[in-house]
XYZ file of N, CA and C in Angstrom:
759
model
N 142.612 130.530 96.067
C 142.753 129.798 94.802
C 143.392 128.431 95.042
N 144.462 128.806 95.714
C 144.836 126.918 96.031
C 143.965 126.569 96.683
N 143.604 126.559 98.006
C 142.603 125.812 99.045
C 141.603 125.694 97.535
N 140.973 126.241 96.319
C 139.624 125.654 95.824
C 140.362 124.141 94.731
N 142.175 124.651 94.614
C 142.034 123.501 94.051
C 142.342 122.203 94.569
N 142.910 122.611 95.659
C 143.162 121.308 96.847
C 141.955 120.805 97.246
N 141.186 121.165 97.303
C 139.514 120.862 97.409
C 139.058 120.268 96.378
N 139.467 120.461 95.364
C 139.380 119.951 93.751
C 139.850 118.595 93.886
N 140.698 118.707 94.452
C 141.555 117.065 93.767
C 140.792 116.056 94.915
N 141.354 116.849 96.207
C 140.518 115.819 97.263
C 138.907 115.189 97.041
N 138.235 115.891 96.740
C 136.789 115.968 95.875
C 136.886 114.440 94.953
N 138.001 114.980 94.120
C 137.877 114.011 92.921
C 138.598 112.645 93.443
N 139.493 112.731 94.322
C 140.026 111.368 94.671
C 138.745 110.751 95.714
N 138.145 111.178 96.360
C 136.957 110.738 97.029
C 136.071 110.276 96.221
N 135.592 111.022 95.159
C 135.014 110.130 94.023
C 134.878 108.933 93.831
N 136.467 108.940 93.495
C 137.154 107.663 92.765
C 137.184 106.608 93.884
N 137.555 106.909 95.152
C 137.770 105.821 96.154
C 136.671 105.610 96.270
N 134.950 106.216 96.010
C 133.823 105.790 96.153
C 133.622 104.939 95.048
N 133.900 105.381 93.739
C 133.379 104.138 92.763
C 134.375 102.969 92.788
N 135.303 103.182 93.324
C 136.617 101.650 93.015
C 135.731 100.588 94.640
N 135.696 101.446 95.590
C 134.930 100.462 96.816
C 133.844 100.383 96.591
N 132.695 101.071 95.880
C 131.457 100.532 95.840
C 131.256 99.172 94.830
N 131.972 99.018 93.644
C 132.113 97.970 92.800
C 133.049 97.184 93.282
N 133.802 97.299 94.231
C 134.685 96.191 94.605
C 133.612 95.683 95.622
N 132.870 95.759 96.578
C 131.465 95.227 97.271
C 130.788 94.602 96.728
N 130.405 94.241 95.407
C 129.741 93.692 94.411
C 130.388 92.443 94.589
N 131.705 92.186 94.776
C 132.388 90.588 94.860
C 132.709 89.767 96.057
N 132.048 90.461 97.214
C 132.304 90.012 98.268
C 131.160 89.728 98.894
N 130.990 88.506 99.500
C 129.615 88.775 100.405
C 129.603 89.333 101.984
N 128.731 89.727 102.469
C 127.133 89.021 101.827
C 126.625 90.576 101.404
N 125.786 89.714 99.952
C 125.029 90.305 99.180
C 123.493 90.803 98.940
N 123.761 91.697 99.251
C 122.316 92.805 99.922
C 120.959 92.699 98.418
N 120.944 91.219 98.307
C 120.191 91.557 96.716
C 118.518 92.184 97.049
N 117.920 92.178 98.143
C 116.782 92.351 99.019
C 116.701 93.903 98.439
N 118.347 94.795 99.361
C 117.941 96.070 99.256
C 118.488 96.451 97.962
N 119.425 95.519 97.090
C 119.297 96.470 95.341
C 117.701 96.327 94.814
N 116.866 95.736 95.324
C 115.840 96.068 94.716
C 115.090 96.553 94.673
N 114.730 96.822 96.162
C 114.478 97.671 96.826
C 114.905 99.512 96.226
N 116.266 99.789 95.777
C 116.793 100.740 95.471
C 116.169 100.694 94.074
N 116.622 99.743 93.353
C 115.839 99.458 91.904
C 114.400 99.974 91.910
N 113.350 100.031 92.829
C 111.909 100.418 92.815
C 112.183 101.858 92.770
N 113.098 102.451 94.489
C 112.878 104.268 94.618
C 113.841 104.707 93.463
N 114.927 103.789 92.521
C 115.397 104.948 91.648
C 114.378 104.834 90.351
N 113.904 103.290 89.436
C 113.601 103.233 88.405
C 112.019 103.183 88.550
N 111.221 102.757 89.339
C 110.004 101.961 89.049
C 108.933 103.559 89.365
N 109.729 104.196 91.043
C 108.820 105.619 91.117
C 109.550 107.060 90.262
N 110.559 106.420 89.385
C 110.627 107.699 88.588
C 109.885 107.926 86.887
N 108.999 106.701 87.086
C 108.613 106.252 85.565
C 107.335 107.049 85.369
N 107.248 107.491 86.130
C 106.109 108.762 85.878
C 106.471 110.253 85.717
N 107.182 110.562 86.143
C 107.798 112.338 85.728
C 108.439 111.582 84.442
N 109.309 110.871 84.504
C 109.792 110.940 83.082
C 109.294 110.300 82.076
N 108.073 109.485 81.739
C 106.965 109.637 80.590
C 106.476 111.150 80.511
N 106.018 111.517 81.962
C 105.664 112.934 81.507
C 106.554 113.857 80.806
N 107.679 114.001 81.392
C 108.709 114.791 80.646
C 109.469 114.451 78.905
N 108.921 113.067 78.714
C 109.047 112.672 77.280
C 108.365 113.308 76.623
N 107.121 112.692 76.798
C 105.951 113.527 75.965
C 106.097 114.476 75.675
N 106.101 115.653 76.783
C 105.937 116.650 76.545
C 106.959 117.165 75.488
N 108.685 116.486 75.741
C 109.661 117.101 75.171
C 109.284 116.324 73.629
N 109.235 115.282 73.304
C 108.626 114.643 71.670
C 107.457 115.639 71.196
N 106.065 116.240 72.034
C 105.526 116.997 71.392
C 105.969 118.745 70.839
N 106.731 119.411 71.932
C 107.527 120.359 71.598
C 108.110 120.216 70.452
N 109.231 119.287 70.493
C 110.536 119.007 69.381
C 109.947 118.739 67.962
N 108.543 118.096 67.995
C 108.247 117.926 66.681
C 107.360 119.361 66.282
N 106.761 120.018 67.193
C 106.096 121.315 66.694
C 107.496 122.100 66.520
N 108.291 122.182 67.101
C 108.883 123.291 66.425
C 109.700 122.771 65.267
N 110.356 121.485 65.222
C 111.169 121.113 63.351
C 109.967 121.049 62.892
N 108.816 120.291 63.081
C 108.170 120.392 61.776
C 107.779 121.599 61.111
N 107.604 122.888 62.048
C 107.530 123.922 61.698
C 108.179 124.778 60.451
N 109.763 124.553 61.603
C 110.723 124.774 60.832
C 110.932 124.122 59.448
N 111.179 122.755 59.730
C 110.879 121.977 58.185
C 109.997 122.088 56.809
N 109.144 122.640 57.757
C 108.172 122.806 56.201
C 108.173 124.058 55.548
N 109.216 125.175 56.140
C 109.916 126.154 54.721
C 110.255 125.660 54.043
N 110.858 124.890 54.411
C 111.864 123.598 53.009
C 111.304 122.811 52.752
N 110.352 122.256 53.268
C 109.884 121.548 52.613
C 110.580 120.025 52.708
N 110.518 119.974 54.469
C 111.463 118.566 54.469
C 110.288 118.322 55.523
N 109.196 118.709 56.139
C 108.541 118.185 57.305
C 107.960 116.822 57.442
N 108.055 115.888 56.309
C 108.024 114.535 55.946
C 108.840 113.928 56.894
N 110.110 114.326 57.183
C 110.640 113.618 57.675
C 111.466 114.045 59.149
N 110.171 114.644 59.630
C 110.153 115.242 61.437
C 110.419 113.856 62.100
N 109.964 112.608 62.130
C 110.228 111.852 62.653
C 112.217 111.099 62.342
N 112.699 111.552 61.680
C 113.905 110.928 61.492
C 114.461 112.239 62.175
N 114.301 113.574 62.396
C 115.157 114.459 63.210
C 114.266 114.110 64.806
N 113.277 113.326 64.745
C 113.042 113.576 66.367
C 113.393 111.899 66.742
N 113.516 111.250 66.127
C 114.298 109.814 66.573
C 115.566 109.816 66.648
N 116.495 110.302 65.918
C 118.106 110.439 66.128
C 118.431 111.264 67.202
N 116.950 112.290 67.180
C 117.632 113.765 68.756
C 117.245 112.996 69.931
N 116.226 112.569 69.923
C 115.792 111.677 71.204
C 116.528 109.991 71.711
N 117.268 109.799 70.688
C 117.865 108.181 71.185
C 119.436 108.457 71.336
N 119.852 109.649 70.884
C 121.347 110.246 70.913
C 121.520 110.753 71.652
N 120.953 111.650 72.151
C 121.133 113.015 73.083
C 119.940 113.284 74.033
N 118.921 113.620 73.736
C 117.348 114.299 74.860
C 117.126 113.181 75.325
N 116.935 111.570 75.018
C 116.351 111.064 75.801
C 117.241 110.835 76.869
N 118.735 109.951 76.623
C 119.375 109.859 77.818
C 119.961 111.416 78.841
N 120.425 112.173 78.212
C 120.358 113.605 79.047
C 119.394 113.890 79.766
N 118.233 113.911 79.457
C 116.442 114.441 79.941
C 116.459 113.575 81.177
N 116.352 111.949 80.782
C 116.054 111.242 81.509
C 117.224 110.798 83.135
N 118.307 111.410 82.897
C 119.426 111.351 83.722
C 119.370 112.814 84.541
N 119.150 113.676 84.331
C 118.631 115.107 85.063
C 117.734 114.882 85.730
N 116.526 114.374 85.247
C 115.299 114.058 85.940
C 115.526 113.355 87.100
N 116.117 112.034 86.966
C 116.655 111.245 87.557
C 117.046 111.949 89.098
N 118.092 112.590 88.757
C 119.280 112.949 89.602
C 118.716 114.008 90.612
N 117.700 115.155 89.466
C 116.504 115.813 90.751
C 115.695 115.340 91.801
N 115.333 114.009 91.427
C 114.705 113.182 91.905
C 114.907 112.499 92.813
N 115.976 111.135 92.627
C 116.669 110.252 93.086
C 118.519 111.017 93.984
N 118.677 111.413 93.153
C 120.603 111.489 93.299
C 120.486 112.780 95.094
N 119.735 113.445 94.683
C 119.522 114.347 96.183
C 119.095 113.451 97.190
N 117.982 112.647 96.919
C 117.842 111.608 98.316
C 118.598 111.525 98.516
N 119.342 110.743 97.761
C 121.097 109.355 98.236
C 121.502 110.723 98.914
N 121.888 111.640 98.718
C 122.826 112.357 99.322
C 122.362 113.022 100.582
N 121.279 113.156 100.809
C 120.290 113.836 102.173
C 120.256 112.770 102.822
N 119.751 111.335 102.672
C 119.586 109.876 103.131
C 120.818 109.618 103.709
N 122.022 109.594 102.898
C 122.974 108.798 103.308
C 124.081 110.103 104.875
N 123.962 111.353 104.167
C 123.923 112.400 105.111
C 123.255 112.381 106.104
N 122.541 112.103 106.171
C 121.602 112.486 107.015
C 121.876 111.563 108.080
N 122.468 110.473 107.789
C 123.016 108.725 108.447
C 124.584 109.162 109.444
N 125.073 110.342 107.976
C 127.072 110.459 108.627
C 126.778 111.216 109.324
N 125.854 112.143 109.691
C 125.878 113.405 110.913
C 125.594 112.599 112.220
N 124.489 111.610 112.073
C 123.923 111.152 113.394
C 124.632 109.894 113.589
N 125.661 109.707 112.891
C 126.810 108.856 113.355
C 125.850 107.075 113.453
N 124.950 107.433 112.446
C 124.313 105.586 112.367
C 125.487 104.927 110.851
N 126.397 105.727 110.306
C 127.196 105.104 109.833
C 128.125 104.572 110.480
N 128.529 105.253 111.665
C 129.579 104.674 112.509
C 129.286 103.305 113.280
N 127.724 103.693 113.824
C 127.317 102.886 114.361
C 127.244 101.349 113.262
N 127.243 101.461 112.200
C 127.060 100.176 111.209
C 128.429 99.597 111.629
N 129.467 100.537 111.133
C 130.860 99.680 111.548
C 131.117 99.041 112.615
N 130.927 99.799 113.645
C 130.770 98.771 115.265
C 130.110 97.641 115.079
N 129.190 97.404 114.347
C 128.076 96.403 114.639
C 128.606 95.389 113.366
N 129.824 95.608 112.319
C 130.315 94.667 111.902
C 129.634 94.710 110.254
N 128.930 96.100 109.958
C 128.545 96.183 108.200
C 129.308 96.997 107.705
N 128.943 96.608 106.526
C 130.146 97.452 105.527
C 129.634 98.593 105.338
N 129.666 99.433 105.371
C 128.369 100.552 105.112
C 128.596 101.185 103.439
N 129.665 100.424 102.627
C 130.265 100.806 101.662
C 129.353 99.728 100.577
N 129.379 98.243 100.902
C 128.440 97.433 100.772
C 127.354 97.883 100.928
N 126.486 98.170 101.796
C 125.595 97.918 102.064
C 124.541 99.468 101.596
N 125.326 100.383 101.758
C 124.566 101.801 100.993
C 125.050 102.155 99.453
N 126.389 102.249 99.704
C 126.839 102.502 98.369
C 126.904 101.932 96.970
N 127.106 100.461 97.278
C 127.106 99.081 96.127
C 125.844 99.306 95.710
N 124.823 98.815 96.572
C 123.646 98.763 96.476
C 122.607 99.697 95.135
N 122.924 101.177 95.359
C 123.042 102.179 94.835
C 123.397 102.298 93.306
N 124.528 101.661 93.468
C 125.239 101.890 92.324
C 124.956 100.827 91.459
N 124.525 99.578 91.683
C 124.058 98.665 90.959
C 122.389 98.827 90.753
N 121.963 99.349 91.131
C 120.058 99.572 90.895
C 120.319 101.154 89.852
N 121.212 102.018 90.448
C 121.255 102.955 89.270
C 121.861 102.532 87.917
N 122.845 101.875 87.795
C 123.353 101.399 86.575
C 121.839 100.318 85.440
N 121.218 99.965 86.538
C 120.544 99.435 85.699
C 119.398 99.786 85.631
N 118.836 100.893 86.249
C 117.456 101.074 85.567
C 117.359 102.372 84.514
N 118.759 103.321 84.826
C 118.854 104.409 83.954
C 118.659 103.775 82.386
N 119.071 103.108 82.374
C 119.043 102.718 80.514
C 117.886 101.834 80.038
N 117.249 101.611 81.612
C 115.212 101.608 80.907
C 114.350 102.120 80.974
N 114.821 103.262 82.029
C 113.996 104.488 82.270
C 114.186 105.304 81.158
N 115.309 105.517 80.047
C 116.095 105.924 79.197
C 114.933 105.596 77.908
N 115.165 103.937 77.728
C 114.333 103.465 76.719
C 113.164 103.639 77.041
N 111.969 103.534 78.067
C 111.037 104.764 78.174
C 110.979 105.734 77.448
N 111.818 106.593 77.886
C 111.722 107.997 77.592
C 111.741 108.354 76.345
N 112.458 107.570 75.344
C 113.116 107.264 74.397
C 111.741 106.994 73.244
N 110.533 106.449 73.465
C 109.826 105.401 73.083
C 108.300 106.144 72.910
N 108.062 107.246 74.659
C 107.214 107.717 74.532
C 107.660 109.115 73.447
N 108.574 109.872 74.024
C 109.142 110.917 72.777
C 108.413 110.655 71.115
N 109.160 109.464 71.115
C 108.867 109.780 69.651
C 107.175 109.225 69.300
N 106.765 108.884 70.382
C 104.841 108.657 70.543
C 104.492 110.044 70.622
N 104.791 110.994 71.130
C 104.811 111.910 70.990
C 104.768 112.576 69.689
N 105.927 112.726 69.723
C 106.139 112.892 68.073
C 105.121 112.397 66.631
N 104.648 111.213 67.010
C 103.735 111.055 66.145
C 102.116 111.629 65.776
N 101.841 111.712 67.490
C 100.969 112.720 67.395
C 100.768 114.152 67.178
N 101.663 115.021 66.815
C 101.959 115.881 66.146
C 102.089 115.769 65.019
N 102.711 114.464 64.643
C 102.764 114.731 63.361
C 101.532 114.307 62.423
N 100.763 113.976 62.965
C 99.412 113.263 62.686
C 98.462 114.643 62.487
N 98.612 114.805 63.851
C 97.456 116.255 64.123
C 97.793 117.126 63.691
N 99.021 117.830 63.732
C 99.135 119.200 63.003
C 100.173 119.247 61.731
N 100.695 118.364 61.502
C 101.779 118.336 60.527
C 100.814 117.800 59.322
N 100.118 116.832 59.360
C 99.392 116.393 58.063
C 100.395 114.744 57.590
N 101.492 114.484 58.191
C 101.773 113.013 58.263
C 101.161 112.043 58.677
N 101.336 110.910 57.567
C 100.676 109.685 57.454
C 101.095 108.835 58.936
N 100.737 107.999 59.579
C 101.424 107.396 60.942
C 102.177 106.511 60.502
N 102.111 105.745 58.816
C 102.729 104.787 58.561
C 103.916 105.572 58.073
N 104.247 106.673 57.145
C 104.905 107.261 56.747
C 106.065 107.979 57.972
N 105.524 108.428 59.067
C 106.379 108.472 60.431
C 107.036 107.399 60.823
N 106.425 106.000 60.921
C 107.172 105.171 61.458
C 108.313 104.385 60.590
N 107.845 104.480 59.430
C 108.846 103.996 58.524
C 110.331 105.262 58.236
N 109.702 106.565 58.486
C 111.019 107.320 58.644
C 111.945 107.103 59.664
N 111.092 106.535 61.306
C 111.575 106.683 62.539
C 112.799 105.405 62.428
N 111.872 104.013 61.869
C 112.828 103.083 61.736
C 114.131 103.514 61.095
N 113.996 103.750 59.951
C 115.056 104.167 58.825
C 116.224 105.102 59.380
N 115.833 105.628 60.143
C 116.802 107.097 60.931
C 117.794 106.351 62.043
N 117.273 104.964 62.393
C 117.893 104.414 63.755
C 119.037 103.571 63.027
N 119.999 104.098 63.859
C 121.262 102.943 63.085
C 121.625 102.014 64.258
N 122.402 100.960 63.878
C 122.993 100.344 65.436
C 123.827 100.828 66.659
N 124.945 101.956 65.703
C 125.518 103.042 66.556
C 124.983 103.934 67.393
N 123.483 104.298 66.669
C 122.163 105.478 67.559
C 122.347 104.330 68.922
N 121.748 103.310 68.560
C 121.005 102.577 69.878
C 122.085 102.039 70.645
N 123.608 101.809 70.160
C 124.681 101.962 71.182
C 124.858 103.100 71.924
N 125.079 103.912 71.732
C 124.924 105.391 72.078
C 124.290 105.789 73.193
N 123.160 105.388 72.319
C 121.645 105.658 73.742
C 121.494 104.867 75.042
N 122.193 103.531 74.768
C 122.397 103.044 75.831
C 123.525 102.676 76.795
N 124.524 103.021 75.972
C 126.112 103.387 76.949
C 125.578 105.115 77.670
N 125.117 105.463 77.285
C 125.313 107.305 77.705
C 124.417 106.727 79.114
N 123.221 106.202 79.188
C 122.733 106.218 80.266
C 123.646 105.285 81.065
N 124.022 104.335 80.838
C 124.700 103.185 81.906
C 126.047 104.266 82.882
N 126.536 105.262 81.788
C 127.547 106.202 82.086
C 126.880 107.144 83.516
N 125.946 107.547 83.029
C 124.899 108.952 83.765
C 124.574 108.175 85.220
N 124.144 106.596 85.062
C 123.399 106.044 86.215
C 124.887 105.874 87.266
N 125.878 105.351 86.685
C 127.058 105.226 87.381
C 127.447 106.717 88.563
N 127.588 107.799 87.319
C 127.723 109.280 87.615
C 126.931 109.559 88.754
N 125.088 108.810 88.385
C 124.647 110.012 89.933
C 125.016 109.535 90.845
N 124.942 107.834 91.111
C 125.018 106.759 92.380
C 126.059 107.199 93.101
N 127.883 107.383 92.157
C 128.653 107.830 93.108
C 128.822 108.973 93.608
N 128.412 110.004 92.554
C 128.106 111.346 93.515
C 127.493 111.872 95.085
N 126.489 111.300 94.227
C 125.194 111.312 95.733
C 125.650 110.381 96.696
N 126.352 109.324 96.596
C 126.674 108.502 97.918
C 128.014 109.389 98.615
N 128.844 109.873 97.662
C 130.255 110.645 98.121
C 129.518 111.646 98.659
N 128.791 112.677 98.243
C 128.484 113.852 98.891
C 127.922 113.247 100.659
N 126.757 112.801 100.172
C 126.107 112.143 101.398
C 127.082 111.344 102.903
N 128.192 110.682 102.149
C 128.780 109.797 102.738
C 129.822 111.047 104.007
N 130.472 112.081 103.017
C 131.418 113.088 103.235
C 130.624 114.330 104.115
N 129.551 114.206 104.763
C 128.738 115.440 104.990
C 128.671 115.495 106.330
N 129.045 116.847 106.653
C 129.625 117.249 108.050
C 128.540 118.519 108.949
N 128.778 118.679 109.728
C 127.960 119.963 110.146
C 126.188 120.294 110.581
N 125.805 118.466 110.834
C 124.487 118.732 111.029
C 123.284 118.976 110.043
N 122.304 119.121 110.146
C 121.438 119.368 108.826
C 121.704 120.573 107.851
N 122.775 121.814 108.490
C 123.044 122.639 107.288
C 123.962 122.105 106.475
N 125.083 120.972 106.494
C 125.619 120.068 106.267
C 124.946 119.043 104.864
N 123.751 118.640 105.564
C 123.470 117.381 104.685
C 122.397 118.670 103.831
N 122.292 119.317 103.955
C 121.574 120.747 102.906
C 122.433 120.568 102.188
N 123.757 120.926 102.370
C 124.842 121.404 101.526
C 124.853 120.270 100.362
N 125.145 119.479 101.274
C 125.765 118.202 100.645
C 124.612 118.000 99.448
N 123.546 117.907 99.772
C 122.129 117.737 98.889
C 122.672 118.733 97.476
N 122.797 119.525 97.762
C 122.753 120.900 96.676
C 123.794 120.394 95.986
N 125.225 120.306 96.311
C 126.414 120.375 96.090
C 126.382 118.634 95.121
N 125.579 117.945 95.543
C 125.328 116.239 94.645
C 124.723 116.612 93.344
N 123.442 117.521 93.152
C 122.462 117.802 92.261
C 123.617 118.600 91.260
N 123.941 119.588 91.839
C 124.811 120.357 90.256
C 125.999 119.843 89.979
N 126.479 119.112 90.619
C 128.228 118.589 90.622
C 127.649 117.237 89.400
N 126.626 116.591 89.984
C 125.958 115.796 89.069
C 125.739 116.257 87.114
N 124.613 117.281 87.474
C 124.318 118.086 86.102
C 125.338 118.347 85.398
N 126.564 118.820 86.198
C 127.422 119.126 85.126
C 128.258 118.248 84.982
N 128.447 117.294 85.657
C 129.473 116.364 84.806
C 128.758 115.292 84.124
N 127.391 115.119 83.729
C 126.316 114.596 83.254
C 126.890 115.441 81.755
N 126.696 116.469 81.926
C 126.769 117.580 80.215
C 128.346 117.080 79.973
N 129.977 117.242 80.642
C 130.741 117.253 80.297
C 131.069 115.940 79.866
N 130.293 114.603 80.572
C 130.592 113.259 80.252
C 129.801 112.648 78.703
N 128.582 113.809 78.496
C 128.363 113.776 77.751
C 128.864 113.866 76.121
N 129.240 115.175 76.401
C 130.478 115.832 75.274
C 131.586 114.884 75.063
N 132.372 114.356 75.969
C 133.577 113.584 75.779
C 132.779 112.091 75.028
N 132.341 111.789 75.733
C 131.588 110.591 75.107
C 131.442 110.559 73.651
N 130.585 110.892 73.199
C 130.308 111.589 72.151
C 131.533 111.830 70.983
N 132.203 112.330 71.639
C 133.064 112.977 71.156
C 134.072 111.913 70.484
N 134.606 110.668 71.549
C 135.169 109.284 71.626
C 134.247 108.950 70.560
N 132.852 108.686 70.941
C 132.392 107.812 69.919
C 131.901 108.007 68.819
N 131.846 108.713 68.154
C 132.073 109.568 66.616
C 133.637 109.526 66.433
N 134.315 109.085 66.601
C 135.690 109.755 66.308
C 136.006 108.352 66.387
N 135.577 107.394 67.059
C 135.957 105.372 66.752
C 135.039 105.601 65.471
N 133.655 105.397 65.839
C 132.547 104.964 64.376
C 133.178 105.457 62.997
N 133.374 106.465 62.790
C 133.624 107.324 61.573
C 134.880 107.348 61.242
C-alpha cells in the first residue's frame, strides 16, 4: 500500500516536471517549427477520419434514440437542441479526445519508449539536443492545437448526423432542425467545447511523452508504458472532465 502510493506521487511529480519543461522549451531556441508540424499532421490531419466516422455514427445513434424517446412527449421537434448541447458540451470533446489518445497518445508513448530503452535519448544529449525540446514541446504544442479542431469536426459532423435522422425517420423539417440547433448554442456551450479539448490535448501530449520518456525494461517495458499512457489518459480525461465542468457551471451560474 505505501510503495502504490509512493509510486503515486512520484508518477504525478513526473507529470508535472514533464508539462512545466515541455512549455518552458517553447521559449527557448532553437525552435523545431518543421517537426510541430509535422506532429500537427500524425496527431490532427491522420486522425480526421476515424473521428468523422465516429461522429456520425455517434449524432445518428443519439438522435434515434431521443427522438424516440421524445416523441412519448411529444417534444421530438426539438432532437436537435438535445443533440447540439450533448455534442458541443460533453460527446464531442470526450469522443474526440479518447479517439485521439487510442490513436495518437500510445504512439508518443511506444515512439518515445521505444527511443529511452535503446538509449537514442541519451544519445541526443551527448550530441547537444534537448530531447525535452525537441520530442516533448513539440508534442505538446501540435496536440494543444489540433484537439479543439478535430473537436469542432466532430462537433459539426454529429449534429449532420443528427439531421439526417431527423429528416428520415423523425419527420423534421431541415429548416426547423437548424433553427433549433442554432437556438440551443449559447456562448458558454462553445466556451466549454473548446477549453475541454485544449485541456484533453494538453492531458494526452504529457502523458504519453512521461510514460514513453520514463520506460524501462526493453520492449516489455515500452508495452507497459504504451498500456499504462492509454488508461492513465482515459481516466483523467473523465475526471478532468467532471472538475471542469463542475468549475464552470458553478462561475457561469
Amino acid at each position: 500500500m505505501l510503495s502504490a502510493v509512493l509510486s503515486f506521487f512520484v508518477h504525478l511529480h513526473g507529470l508535472f516536471e514533464t508539462f512545466l519543461q515541455g512549455w518552458g522549451g517553447l521559449f527557448r531556441p532553437p525552435f523545431y517549427g518543421r517537426a510541430i508540424i509535422e506532429q500537427m499532421d500524425v496527431i490532427g490531419v491522420r486522425s480526421t477520419v476515424i473521428v468523422v466516422l465516429t461522429a456520425m455514427f455517434t449524432g445518428l445513434v443519439l438522435a434515434l434514440q431521443s427522438g424516440y424517446e421524445m416523441a412519448i412527449y411529444g417534444a421530438k421537434m426539438y432532437v436537435g437542441t438535445l443533440l447540439s448541447v450533448s455534442l458541443v458540451r460533453e460527446l464531442g470533446p470526450v469522443l474526440t479526445a479518447l479517439i485521439v489518445t487510442g490513436r495518437v497518445g500510445s504512439a508518443m508513448a511506444a515512439e518515445i519508449g521505444s527511443m529511452a530503452v535503446t538509449e537514442q535519448i541519451d544519445a541526443m544529449r551527448a550530441l547537444g539536443t534537448d530531447p525535452i525540446k525537441k520530442l516533448v514541446t513539440t508534442r505538446l504544442v501540435a496536440a494543444t492545437v489540433m484537439l479543439p479542431i478535430l473537436t469542432a469536426i466532430a462537433d459539426a459532423v454529429g449534429i449532420l448526423g443528427g439531421l439526417i435522422v431527423a429528416v428520415s425517420a423523425l419527420g423534421i423539417s431541415s429548416s426547423f432542425y437548424w433553427v433549433t440547433v442554432v437556438r440551443a448554442l449559447t456562448f458558454d456551450d462553445l466556451t466549454m467545447g473548446i477549453i475541454k479539448p485544449i485541456l484533453f490535448g494538453v492531458l494526452m501530449a504529457t502523458v504519453g511523452c512521461y510514460m514513453g520518456m520514463s520506460a524501462t525494461g526493453g520492449t516489455r517495458g515500452v508495452g507497459e508504458a504504451t498500456t499504462k499512457s492509454v488508461v492513465l489518459t482515459s481516466v483523467l480525461i473523465f475526471a478532468v472532465d467532471f472538475l471542469f465542468t463542475k468549475l464552470f457551471l458553478a462561475v457561469v451560474h
